[in-house]
mmCIF file with all atom_site columns, C-alpha atoms in Angstrom:
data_model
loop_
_atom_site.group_PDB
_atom_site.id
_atom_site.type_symbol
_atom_site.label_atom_id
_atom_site.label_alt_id
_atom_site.label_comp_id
_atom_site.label_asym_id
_atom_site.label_entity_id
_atom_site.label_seq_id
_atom_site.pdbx_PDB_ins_code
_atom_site.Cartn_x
_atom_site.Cartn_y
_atom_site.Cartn_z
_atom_site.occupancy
_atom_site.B_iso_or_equiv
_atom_site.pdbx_formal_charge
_atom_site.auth_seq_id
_atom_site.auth_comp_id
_atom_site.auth_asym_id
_atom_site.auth_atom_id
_atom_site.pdbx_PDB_model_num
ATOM 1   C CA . UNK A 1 1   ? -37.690 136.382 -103.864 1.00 0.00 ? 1   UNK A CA 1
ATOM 2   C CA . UNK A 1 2   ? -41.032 135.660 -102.475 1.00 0.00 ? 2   UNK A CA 1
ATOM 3   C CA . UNK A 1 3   ? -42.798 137.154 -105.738 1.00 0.00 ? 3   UNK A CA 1
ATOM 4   C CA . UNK A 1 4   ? -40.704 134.780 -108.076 1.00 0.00 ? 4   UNK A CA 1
ATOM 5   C CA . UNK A 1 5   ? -42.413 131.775 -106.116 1.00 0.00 ? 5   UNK A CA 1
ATOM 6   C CA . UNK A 1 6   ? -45.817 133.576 -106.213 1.00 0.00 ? 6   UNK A CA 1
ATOM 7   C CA . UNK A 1 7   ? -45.237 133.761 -109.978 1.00 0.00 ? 7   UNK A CA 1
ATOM 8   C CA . UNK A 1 8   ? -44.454 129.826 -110.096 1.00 0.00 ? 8   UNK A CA 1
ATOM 9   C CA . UNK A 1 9   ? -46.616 129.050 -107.768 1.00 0.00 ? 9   UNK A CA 1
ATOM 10  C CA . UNK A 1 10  ? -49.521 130.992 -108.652 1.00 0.00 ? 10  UNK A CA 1
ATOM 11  C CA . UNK A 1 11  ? -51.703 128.288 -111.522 1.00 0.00 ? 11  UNK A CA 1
ATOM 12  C CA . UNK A 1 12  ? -50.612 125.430 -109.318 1.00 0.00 ? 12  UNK A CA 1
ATOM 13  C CA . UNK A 1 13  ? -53.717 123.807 -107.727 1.00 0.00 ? 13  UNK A CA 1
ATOM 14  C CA . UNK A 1 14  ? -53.847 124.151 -104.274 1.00 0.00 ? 14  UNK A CA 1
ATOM 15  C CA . UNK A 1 15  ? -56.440 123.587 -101.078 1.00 0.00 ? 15  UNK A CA 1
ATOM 16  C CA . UNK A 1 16  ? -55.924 124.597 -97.353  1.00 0.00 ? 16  UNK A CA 1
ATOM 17  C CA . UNK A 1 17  ? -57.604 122.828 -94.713  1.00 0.00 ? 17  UNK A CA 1
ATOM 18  C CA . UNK A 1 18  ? -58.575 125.193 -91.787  1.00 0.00 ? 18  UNK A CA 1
ATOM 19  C CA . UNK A 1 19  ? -59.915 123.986 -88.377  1.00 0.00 ? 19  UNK A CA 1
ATOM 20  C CA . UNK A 1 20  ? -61.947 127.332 -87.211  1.00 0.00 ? 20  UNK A CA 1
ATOM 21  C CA . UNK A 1 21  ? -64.441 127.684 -83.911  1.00 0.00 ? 21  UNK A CA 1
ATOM 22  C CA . UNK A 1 22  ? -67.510 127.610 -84.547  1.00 0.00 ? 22  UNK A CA 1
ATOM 23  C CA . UNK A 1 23  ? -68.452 130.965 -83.461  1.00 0.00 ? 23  UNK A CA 1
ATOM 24  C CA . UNK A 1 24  ? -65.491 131.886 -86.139  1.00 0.00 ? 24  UNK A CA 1
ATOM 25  C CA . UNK A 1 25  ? -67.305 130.477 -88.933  1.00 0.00 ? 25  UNK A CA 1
ATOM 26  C CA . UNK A 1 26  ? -70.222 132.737 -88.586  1.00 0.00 ? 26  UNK A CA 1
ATOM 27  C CA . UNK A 1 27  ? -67.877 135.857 -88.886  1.00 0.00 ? 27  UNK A CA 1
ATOM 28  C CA . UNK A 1 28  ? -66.645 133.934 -92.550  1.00 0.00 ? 28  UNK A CA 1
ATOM 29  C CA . UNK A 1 29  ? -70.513 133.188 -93.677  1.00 0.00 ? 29  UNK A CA 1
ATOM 30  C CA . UNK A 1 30  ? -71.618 136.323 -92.696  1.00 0.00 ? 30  UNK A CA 1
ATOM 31  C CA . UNK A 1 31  ? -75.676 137.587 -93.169  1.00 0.00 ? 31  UNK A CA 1
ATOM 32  C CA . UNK A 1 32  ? -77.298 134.974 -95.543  1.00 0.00 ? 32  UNK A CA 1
ATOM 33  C CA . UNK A 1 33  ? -73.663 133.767 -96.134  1.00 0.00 ? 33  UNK A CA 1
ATOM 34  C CA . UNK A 1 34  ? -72.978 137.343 -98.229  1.00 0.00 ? 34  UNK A CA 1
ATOM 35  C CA . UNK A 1 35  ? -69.274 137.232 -96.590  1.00 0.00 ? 35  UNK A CA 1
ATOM 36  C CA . UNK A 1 36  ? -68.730 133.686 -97.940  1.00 0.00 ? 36  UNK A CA 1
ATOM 37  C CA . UNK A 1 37  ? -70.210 134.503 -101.487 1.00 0.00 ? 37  UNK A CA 1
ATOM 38  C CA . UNK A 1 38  ? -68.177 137.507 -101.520 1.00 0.00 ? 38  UNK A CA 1
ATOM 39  C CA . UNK A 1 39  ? -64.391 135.865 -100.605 1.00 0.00 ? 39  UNK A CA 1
ATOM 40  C CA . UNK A 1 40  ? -65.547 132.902 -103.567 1.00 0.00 ? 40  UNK A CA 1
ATOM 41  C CA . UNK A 1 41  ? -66.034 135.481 -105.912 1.00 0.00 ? 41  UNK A CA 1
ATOM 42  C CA . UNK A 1 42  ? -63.479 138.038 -105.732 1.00 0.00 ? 42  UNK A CA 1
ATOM 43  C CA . UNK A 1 43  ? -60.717 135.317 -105.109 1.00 0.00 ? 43  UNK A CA 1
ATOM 44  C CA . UNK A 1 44  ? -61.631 132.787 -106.943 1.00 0.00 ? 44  UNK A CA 1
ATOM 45  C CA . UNK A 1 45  ? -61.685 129.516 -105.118 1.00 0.00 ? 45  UNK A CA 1
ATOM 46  C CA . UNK A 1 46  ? -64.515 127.174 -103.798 1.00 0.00 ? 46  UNK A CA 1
ATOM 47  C CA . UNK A 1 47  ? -64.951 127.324 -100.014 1.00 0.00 ? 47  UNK A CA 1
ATOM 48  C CA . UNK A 1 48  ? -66.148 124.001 -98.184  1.00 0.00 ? 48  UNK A CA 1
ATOM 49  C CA . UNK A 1 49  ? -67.366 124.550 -94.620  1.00 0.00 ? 49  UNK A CA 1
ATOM 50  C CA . UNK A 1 50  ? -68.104 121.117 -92.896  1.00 0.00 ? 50  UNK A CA 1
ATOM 51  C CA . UNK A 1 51  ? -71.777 120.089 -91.038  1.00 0.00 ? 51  UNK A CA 1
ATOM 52  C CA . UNK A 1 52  ? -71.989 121.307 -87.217  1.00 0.00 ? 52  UNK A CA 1
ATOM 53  C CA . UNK A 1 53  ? -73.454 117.695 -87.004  1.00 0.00 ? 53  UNK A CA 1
ATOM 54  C CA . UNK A 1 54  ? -69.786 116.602 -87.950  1.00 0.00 ? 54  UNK A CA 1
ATOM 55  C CA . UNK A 1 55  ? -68.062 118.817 -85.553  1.00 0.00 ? 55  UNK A CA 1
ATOM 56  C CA . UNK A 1 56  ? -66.080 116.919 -82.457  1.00 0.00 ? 56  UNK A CA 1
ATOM 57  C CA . UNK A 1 57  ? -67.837 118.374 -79.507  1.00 0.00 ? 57  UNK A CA 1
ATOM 58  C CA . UNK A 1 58  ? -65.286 118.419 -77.635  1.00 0.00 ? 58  UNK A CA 1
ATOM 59  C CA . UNK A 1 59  ? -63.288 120.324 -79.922  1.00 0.00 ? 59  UNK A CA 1
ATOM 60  C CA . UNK A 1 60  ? -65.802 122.869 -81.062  1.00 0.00 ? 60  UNK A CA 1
ATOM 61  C CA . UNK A 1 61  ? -64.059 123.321 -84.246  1.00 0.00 ? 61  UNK A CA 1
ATOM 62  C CA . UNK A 1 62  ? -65.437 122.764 -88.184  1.00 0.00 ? 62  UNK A CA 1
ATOM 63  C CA . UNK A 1 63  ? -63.723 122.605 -91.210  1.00 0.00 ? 63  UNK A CA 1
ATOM 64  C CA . UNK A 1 64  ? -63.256 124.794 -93.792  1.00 0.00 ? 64  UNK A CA 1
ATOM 65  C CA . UNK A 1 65  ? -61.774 123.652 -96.862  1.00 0.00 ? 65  UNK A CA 1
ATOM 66  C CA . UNK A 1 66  ? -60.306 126.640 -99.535  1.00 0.00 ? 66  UNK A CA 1
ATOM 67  C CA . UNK A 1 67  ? -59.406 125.363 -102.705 1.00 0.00 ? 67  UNK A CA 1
ATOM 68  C CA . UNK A 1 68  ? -58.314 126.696 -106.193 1.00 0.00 ? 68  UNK A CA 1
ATOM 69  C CA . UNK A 1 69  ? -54.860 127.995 -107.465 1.00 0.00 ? 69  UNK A CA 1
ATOM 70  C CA . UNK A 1 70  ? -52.203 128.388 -105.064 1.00 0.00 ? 70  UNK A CA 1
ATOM 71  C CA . UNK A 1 71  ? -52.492 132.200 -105.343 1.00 0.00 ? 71  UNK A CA 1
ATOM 72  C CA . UNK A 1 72  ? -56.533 132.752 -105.056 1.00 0.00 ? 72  UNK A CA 1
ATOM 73  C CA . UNK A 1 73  ? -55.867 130.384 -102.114 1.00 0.00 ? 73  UNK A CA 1
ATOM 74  C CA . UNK A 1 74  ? -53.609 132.303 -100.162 1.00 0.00 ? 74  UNK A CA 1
ATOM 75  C CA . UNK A 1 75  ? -55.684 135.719 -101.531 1.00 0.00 ? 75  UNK A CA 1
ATOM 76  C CA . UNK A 1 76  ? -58.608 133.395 -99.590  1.00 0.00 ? 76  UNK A CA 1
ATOM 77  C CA . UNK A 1 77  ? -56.818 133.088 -96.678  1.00 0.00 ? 77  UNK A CA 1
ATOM 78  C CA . UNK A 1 78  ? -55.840 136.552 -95.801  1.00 0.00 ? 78  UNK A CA 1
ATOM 79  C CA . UNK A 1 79  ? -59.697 137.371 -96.404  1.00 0.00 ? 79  UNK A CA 1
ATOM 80  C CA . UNK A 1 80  ? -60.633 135.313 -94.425  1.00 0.00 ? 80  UNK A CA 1
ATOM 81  C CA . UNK A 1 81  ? -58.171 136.307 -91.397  1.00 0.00 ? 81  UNK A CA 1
ATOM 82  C CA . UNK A 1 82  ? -59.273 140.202 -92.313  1.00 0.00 ? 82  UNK A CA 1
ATOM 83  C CA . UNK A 1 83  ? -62.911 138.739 -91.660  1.00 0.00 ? 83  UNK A CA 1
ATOM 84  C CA . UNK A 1 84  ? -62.256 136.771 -88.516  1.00 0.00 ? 84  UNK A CA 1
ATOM 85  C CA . UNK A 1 85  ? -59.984 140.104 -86.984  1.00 0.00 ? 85  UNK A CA 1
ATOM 86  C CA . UNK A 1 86  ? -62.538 142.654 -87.613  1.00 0.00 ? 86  UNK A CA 1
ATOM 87  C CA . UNK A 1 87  ? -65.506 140.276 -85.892  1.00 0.00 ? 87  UNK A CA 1
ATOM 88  C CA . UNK A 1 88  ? -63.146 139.607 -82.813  1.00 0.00 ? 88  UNK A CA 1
ATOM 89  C CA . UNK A 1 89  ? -62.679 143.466 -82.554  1.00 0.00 ? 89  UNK A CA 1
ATOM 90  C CA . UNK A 1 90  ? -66.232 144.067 -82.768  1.00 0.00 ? 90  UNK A CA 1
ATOM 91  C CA . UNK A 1 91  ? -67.070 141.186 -79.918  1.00 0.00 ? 91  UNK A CA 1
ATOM 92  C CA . UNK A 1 92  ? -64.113 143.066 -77.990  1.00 0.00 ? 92  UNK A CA 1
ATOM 93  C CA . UNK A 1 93  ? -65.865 145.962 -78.066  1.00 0.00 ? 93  UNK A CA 1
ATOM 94  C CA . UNK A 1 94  ? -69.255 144.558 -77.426  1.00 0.00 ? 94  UNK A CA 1
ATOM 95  C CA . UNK A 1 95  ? -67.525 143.135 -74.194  1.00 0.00 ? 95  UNK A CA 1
ATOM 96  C CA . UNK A 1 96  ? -66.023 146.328 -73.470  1.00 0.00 ? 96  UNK A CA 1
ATOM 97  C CA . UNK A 1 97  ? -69.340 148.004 -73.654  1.00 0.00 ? 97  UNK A CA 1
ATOM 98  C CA . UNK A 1 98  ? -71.305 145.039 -71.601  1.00 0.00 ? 98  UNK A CA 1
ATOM 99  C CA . UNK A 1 99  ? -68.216 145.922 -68.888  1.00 0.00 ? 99  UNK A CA 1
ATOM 100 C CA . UNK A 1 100 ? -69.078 149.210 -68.745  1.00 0.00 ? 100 UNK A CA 1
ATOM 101 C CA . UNK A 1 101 ? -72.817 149.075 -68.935  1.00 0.00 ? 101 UNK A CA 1
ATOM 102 C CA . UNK A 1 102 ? -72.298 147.013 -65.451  1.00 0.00 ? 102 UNK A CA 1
ATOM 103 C CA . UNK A 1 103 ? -69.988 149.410 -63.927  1.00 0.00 ? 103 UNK A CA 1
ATOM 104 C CA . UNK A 1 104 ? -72.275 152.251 -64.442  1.00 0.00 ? 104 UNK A CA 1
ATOM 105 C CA . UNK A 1 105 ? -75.279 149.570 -62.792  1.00 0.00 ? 105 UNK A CA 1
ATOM 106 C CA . UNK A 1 106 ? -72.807 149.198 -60.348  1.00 0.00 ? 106 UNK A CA 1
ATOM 107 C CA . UNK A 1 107 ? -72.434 152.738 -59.447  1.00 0.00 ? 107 UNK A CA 1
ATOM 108 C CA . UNK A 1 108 ? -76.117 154.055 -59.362  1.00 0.00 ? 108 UNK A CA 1
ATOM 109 C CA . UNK A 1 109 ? -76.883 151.185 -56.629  1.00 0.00 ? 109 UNK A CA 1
#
């Protein structure tokens, strides 16, 4: 059933408005903004990510805008949520390891 809508959904125009952390975005624009270049390309929208002068402080969150067909748009999305899981394993880990870097300080003392 759900590949019948894909199929009639697919040419229709679509955008997605996503309200990411800023720290988030990085993981998206990756080095010299290779990851962002990369999801455009291969899926086939235009990616919008707004001004960290236009950011609500309070908030810390920025806008990122994915629009094309309804299709490349969701192809986007799931990209995009690959990107952000794989940098908030590798900040896991990084924790992990800063953890046990200060256990083993703790020890020697």
């Amino acid at each position: 059933r759900s590949s019948a809508t894909k199929n009639i959904l697919g040419p229709v125009k679509a955008a997605l408005t996503l309200y990411l952390a800023d720290d988030d975005v990085g993981a998206i624009l990756g080095r010299k903004g290779q990851n962002l270049t990369d999801i455009q390309q291969s899926a086939r929208v235009m990616i919008k990510i707004s001004d960290r002068s236009k950011m609500d402080p309070d908030m810390n969150e920025r806008e990122v805008t994915i629009s094309g067909t309804y299709g490349a748009v969701k192809l986007a999305e799931a990209m995009i949520a690959e990107k952000l899981s794989q940098s908030r394993a590798r900040m896991s880990n990084r924790h992990d390891d800063d953890l046990d870097m200060h256990e083993e300080e703790d020890v020697h003392m």
